[in-house]
Tab-separated table of C-alpha atoms and ligand atoms in Angstrom:
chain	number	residue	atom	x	y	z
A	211	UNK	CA	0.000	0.000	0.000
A	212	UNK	CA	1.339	3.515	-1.031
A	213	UNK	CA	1.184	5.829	2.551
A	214	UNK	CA	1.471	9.207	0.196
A	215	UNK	CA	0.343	9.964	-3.057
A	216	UNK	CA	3.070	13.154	-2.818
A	217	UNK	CA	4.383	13.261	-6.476
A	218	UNK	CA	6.289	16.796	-6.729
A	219	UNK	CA	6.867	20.293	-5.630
A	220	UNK	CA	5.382	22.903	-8.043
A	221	UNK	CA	6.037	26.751	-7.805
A	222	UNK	CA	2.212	28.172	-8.455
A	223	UNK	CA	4.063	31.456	-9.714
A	224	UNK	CA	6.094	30.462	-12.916
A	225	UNK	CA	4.986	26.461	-12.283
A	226	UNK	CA	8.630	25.505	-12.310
A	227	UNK	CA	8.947	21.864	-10.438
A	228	UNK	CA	11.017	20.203	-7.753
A	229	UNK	CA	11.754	16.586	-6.459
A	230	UNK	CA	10.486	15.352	-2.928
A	231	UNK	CA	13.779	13.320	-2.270
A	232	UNK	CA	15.763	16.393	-1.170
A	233	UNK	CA	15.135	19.690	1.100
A	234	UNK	CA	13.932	22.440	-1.040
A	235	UNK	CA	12.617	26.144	-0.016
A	236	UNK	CA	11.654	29.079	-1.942
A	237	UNK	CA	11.666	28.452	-5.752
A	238	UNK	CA	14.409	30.169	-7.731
A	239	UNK	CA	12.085	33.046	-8.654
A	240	UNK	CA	11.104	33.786	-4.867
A	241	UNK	CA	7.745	32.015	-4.727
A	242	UNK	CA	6.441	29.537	-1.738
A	243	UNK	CA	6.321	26.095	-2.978
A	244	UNK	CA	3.247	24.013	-3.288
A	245	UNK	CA	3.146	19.726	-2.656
A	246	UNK	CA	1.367	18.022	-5.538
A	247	UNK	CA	-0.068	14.350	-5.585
A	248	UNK	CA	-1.083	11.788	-7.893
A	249	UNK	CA	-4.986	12.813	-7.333
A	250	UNK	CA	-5.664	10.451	-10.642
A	251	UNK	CA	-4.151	7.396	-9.034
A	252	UNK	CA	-5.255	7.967	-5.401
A	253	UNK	CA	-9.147	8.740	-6.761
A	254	UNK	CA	-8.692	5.297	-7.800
A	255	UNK	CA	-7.493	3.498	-4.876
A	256	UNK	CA	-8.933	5.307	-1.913
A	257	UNK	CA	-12.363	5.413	-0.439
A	258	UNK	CA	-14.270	7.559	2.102
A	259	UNK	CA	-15.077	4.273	3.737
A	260	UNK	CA	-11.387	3.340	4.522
A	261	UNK	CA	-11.718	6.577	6.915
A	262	UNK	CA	-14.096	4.573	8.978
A	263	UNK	CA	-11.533	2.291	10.452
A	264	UNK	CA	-9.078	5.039	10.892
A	265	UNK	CA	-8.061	6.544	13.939
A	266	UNK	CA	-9.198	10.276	14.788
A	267	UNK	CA	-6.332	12.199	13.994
A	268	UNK	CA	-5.096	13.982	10.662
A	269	UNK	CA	-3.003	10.871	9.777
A	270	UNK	CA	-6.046	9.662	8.853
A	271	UNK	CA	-5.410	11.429	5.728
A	272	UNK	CA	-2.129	10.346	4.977
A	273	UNK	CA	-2.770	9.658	1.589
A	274	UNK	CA	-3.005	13.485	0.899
A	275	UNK	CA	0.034	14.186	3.341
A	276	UNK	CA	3.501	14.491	2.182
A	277	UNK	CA	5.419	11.575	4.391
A	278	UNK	CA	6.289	8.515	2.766
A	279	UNK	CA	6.939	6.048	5.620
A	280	UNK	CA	5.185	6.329	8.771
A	281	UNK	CA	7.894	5.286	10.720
A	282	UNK	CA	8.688	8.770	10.542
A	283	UNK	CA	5.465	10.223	12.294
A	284	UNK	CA	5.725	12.805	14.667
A	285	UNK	CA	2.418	12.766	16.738
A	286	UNK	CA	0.944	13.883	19.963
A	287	UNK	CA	-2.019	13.124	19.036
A	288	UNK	CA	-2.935	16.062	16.610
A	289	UNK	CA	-6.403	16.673	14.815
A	290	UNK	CA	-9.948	15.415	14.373
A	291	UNK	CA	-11.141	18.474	16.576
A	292	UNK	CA	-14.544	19.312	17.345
A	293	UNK	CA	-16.885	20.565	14.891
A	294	UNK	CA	-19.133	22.236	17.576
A	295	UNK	CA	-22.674	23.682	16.804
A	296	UNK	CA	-22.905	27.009	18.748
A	297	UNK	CA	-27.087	27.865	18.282
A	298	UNK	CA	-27.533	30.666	21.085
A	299	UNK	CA	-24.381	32.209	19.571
A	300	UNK	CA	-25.842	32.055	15.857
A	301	UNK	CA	-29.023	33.074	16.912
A	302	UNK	CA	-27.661	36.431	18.671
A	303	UNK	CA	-25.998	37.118	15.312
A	304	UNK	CA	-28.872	36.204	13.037
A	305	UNK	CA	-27.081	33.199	11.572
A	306	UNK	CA	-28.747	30.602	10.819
A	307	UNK	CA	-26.374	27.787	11.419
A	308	UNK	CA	-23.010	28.596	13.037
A	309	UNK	CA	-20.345	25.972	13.441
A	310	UNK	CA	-16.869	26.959	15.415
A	311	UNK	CA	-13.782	24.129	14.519
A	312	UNK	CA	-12.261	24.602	17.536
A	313	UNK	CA	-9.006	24.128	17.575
A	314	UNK	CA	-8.051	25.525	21.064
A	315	UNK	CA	-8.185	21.873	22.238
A	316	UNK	CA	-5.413	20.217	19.713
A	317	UNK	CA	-1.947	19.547	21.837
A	318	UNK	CA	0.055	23.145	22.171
A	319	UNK	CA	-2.957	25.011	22.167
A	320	UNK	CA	-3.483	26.284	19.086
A	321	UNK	CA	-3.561	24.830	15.492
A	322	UNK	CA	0.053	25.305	14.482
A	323	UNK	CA	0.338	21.764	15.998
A	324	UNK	CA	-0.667	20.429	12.574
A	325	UNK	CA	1.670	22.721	10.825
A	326	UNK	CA	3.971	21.239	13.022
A	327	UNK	CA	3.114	17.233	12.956
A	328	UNK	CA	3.664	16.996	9.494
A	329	UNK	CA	6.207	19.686	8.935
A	330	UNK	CA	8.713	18.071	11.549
A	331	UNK	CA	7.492	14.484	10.278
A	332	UNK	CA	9.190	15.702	7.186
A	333	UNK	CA	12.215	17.101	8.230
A	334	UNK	CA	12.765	14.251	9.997
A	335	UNK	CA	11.886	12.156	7.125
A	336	UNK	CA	14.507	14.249	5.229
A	337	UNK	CA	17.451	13.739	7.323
A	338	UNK	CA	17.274	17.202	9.224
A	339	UNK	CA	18.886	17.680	12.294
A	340	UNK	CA	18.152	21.448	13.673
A	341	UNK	CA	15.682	23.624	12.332
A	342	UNK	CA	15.388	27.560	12.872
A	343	UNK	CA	12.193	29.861	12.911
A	344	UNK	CA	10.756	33.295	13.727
A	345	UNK	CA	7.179	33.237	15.554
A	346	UNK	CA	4.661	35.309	16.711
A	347	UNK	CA	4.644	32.198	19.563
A	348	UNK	CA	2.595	29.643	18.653
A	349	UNK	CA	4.231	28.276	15.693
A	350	UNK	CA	7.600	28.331	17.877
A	351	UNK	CA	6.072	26.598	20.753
A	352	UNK	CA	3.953	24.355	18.807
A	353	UNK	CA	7.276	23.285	16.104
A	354	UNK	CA	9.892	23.352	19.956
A	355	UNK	CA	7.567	20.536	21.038
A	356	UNK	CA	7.494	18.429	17.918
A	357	UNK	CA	10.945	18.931	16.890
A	358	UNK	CA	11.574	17.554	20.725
A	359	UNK	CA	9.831	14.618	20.239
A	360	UNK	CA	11.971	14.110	16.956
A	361	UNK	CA	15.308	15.104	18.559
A	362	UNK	CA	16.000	17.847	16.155
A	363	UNK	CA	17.007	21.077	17.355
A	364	UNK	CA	14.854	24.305	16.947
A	365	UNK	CA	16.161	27.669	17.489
A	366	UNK	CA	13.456	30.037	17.870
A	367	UNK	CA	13.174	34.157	17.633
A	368	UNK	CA	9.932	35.479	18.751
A	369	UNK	CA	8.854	39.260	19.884
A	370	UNK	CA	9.297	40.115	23.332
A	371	UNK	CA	5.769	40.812	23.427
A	372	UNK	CA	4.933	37.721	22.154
A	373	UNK	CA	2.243	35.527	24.918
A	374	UNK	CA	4.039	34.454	27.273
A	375	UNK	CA	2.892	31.219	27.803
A	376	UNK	CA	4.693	30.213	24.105
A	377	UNK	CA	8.033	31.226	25.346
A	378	UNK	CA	7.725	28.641	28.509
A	379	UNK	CA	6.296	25.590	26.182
A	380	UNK	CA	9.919	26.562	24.021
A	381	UNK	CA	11.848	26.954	27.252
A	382	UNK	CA	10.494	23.829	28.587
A	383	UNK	CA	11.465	21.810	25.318
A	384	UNK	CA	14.617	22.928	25.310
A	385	UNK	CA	14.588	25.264	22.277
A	386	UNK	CA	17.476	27.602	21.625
A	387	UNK	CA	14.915	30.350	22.220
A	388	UNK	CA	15.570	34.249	21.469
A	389	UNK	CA	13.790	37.007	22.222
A	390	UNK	CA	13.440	40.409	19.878
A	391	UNK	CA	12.635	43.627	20.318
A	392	UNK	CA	10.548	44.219	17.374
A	393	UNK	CA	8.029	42.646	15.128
A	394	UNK	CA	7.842	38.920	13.389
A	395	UNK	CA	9.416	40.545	10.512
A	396	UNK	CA	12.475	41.428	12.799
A	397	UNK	CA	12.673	37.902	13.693
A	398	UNK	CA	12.734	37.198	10.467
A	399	UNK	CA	15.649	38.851	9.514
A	400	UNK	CA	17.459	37.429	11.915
A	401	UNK	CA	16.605	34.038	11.488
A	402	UNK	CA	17.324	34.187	7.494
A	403	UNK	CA	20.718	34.918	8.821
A	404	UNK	CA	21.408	32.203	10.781
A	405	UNK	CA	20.111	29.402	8.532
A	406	UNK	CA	22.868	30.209	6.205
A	407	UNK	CA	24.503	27.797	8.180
A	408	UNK	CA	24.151	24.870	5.710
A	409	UNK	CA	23.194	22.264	8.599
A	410	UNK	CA	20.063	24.838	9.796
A	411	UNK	CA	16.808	24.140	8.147
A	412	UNK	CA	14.998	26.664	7.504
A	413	UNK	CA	11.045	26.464	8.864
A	414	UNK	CA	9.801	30.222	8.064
A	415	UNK	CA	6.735	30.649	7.155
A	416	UNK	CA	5.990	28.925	4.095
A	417	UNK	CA	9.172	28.935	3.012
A	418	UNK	CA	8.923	24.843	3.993
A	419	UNK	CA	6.584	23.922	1.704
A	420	UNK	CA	4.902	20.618	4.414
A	421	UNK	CA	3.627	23.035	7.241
A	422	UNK	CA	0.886	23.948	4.616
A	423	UNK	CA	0.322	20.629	4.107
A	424	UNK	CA	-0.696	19.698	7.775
A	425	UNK	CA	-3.011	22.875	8.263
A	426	UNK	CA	-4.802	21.790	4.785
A	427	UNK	CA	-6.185	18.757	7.383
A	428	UNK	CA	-8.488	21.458	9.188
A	429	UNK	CA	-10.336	21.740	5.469
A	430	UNK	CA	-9.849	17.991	4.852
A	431	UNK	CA	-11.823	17.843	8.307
A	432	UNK	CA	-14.132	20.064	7.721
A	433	UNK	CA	-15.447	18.453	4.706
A	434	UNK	CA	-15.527	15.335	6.439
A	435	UNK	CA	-17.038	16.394	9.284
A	436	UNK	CA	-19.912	17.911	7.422
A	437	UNK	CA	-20.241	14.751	5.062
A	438	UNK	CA	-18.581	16.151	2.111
A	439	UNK	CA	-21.501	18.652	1.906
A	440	UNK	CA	-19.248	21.942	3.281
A	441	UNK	CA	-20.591	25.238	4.467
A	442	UNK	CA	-21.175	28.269	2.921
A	443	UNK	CA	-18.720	30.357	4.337
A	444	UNK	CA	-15.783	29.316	6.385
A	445	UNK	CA	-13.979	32.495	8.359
A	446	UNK	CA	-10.332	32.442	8.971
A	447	UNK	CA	-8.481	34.761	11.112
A	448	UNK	CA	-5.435	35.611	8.672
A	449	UNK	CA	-2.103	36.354	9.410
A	450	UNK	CA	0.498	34.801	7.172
A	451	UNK	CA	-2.510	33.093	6.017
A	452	UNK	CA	-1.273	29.479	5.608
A	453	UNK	CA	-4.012	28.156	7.132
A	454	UNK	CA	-6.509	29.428	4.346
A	455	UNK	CA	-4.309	28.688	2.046
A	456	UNK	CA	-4.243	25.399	3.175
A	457	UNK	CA	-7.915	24.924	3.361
A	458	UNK	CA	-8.428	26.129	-0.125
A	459	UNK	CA	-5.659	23.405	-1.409
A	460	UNK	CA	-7.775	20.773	0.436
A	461	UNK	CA	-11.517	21.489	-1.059
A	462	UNK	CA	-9.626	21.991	-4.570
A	463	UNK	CA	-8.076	18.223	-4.007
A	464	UNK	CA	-11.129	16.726	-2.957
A	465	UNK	CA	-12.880	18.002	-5.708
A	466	UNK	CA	-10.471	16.553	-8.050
A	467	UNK	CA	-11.023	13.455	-6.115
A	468	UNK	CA	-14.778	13.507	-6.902
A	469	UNK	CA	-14.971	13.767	-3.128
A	470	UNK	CA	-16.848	16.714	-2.720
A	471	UNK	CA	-19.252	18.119	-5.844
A	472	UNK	CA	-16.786	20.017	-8.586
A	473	UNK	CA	-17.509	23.551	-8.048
A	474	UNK	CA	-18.656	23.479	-4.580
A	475	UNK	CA	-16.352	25.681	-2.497
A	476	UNK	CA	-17.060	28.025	0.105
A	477	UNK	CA	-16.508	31.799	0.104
A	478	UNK	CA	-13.298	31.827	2.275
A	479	UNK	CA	-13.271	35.102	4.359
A	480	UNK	CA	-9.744	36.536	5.184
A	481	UNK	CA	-10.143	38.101	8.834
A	482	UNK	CA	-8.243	40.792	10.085
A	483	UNK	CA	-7.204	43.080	12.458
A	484	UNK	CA	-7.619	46.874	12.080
A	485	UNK	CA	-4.753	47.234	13.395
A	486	UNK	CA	-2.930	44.989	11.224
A	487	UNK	CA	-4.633	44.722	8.042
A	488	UNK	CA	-2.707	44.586	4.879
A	489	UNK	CA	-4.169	41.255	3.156
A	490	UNK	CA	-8.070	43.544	3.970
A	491	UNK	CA	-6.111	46.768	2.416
A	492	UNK	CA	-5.392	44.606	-0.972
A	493	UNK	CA	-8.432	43.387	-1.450
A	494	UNK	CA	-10.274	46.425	-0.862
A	495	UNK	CA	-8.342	47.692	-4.116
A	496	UNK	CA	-8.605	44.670	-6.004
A	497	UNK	CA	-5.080	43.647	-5.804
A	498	UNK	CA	-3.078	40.353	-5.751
A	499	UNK	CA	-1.046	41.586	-3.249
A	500	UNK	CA	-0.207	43.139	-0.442
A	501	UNK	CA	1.701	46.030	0.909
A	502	UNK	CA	3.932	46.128	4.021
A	503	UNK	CA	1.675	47.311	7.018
A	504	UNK	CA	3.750	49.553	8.932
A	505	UNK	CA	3.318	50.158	13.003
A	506	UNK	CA	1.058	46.778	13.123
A	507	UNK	CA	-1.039	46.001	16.477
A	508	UNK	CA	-3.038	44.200	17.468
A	509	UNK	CA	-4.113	41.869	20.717
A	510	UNK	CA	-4.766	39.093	18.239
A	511	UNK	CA	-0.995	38.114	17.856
A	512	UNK	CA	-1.009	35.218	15.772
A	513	UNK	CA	-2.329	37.852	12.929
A	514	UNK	CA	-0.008	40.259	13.529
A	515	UNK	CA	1.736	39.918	10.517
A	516	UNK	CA	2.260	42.964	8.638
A	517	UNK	CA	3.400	40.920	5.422
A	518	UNK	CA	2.601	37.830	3.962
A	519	UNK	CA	5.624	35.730	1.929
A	520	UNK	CA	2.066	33.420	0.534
A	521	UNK	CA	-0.353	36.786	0.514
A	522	UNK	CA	-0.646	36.559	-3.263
A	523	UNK	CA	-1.762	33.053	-2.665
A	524	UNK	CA	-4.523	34.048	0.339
A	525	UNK	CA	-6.401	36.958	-2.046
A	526	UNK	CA	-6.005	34.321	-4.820
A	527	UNK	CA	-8.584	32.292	-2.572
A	528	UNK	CA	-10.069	34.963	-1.302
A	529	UNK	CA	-11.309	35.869	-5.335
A	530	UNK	CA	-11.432	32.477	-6.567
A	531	UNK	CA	-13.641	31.371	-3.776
A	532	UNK	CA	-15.842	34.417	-4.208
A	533	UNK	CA	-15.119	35.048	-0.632
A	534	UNK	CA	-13.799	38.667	1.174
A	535	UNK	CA	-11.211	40.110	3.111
A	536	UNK	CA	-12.652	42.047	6.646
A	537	UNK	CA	-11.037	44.203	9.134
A	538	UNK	CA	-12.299	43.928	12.962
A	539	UNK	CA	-12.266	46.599	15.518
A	540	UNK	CA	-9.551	45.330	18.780
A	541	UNK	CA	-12.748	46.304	21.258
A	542	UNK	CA	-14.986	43.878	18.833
A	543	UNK	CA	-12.279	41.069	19.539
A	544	UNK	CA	-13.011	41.668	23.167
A	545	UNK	CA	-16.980	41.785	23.152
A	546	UNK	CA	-17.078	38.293	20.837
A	547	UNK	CA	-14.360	36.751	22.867
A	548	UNK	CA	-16.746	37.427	25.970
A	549	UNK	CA	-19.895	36.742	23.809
A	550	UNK	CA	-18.584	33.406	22.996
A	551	UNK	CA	-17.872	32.698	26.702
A	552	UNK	CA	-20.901	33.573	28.460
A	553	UNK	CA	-23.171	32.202	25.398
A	554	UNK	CA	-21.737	29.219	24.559
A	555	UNK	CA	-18.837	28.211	27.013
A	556	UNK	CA	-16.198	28.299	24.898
A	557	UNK	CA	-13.231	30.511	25.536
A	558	UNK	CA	-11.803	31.301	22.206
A	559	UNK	CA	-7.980	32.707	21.872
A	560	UNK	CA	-8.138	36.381	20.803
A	561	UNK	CA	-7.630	35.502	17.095
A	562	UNK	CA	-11.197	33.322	17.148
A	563	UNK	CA	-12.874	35.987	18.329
A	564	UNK	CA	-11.984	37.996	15.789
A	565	UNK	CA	-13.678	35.473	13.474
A	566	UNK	CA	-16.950	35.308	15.340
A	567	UNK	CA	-16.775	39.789	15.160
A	568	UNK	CA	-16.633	39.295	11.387
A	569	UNK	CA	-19.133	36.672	10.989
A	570	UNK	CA	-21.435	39.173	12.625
A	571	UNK	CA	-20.669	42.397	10.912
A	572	UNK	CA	-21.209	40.271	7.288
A	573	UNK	CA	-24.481	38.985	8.816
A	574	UNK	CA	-25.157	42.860	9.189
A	575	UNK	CA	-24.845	43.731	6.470
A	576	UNK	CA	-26.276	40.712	4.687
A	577	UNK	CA	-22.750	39.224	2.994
A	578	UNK	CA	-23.676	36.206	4.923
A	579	UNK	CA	-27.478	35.239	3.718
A	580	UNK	CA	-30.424	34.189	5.626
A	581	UNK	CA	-30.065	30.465	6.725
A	582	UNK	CA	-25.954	30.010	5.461
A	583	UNK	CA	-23.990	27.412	7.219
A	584	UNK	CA	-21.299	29.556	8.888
A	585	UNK	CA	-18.414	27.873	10.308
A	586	UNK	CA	-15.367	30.249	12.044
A	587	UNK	CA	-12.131	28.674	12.903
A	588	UNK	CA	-10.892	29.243	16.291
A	589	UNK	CA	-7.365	28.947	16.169
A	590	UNK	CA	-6.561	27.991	19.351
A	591	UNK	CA	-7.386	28.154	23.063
A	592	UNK	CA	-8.482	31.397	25.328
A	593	UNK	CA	-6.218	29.919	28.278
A	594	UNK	CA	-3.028	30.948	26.037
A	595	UNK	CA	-3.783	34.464	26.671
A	596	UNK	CA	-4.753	35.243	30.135
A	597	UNK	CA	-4.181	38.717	30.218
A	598	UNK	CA	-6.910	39.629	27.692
A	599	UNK	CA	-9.613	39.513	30.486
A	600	UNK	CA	-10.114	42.447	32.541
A	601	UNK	CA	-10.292	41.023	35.754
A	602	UNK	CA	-11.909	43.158	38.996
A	603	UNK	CA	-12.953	40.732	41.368
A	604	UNK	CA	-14.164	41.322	44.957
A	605	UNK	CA	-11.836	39.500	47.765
A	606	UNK	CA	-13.219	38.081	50.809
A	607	UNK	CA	-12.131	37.889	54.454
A	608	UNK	CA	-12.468	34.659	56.062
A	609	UNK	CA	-16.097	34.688	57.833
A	610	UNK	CA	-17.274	36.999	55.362
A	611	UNK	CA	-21.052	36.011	54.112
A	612	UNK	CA	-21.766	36.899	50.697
A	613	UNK	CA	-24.960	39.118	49.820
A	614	UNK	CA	-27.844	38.098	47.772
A	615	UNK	CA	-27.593	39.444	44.147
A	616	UNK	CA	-30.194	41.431	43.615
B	252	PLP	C1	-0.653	31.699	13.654
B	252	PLP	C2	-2.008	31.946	14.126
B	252	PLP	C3	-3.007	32.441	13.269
B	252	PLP	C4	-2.732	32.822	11.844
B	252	PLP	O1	-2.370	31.717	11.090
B	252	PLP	P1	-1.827	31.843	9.604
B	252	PLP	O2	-2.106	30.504	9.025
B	252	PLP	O3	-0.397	32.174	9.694
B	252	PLP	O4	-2.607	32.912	8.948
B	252	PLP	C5	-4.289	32.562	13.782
B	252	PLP	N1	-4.570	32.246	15.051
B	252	PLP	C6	-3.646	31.786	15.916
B	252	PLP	C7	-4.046	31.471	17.321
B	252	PLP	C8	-2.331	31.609	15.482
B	252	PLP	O5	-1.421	31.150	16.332
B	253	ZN	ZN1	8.811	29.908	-9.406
């Protein structure tokens, strides 16, 4: 039995091609590079019943992932996450069926662990022994704890106002971790330094072409999870916007496996911050891409990204998918985050609540229809960022006696 159908790199820029067997990064002409499979062969050989049998993870997909021997896997467990009806949320926003994939209970708290599974499954795969990356936290804590479990090395650069939380789960792996006084992008600049070193893998961004591959299982999922029917509109809070990319790759490949109906995709909405919003900015003007977004803030720190390496790739699914790009107010983040909690409780990291504040401003103003299936990704988990509550909170004496609310 073939584990992966992976055939070839491509470069979806000037569609040059690359081998599998050996480490590759950015194309020659400076584009991300995309995994390709034998869809004709697999469409042949694979069934949605296999799945049944399979265990609840995104190896359950391994067909469509890029590792060739499983002996290689890198797993904590990673994927199959709830698909979670949230009805007295919907209702409050008009919507007639809203679906969160929450992702705040996948191991490292947030979904970068699926960036990570596969992308350090890989590297391993490929022989790698350290690996370097700048993060806005996650993806550093998420790829420290993997590459631990793989005995590779990571060395990590992340902002020093970064959540804190992600420096301890790289600390506690025992990451080379670094800490910079500036943006992602400053991190990035440093680490495209160090990896000159020959025996340093690079893990940037998409500039590793398998870390899109394991966030493309949250639209594999999806689809599954809805039995290969979709929703309407899927909302994605965007920051270097790999995992929409990824989620767009997935629907296209199941469509070319006859999977899902040819020509049914949802309209995939870009979310931003207003504060850091230059994938929101480019669409607005009807470009394919965007411009660097200078002073960038935002509470929301996975999106703070003020620009993309794959953001020509996001608007391209952004248009093809006739969805939008939306910019949220930080004070909206707060409300929905709270919203979410006392509605439905679910406490969603900063960056899902952004979701759930665009969902309802499109509702407004009737981009979502009457009766859509609405389904908003939250990224990861509300207990990563503890200091986004405001907190005031009576404290008690012993012997006190508490009054009756009135
Ligand atoms: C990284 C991150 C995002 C943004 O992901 P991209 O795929 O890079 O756009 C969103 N939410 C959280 C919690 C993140 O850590
Ligand atoms: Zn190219």
């Amino acid at each position: 039995m073939t584990y992966s159908y992976i055939s070839h790199l491509y470069c979806p820029k000037c569609s040059k091609t690359y081998c599998t067997s050996e480490t590759h990064h950015l194309c020659t002409c400076g584009s991300p590079l995309l995994v390709n499979y034998d869809l004709e062969a697999l469409s042949v050989s694979w069934t949605k019943e296999s799945l049944k049998e399979r265990s609840p993870d995104l190896w359950r997909y391994h067909e469509l992932l890029p590792l060739q021997d499983p002996s290689h896997r890198v797993t904590l467990g990673e994927g199959m996450t709830p698909l979670l009806s949230l009805p007295v949320l919907g209702d409050d926003m008009n919507i007639g069926r809203l679906d969160m994939k929450d992702e705040g209970v996948i191991p490292t708290g947030s979904f970068k662990a699926r960036g990570a599974a596969v992308g350090v499954s890989k590297a391993r795969e490929l022989g790698v022994r350290e690996l370097a990356m700048p993060t806005n936290g996650n993806a550093g804590a998420a790829w420290s704890l993997y590459a631990a479990r793989a005995s590779i090395i990571p060395t990590i650069v992340m902002p020093v106002d970064a959540p804190k939380i992600t420096r301890n789960e790289c600390a506690v792996s025992g990451a080379r971790l670094f800490l910079v006084n500036g943006l992602i992008s400053d991190a990035g600049r440093i680490i495209s330094q160090a990896v000159k070193d020959p025996d340093i893998y690079d893990v940037s961004t998409l500039k590793e072409p398998y870390r899109i591959e394991g966030k493309k299982t949250m639209g594999l999922e999806i689809a599954e999870q809805t039995g290969w029917k979709l929703p309407d509109v899927i909302l994605y809070p965007t920051g270097g916007g790999v995992g929409l990319i990824g989620i767009y790759k997935a629907i296209r490949e199941l469509q070319q496996l006859g999977w899902v109906e040819d020509g049914r995709m949802p309209r995939l909405v870009a979310v931003q911050s207003e504060g850091c919003a230059p994938i929101v900015k480019a669409w607005e003007e009807g470009r394919t891409e965007s411009d660097f977004w200078e002073n960038s803030e935002t509470m929301a720190f996975g999106i703070n990204v003020p620009k993309a390496i794959g953001d020509f790739l996001v608007l391209d699914a952004v248009y093809k998918s006739n969805g939008c790009a939306v910019a949220v107010s930080e004070s909206s983040i707060l409300e929905e985050q709270q919203r979410a909690a006392q509605m439905e409780g679910t406490f969603v990291c900063p960056e899902g609540a952004a979701s759930f504040s665009a969902a309802r401003k499109l509702r407004r103003e009737n981009w979502i229809k009457d009766g859509e299936h609405v389904v908003v990704l939250n990224t990861g988990a509300g207990i990563k960022y503890p200091d986004t509550v405001n907190l005031d909170i009576p404290v008690l004496q012993p012997g006190d006696v508490l009054e009756k609310k009135v």
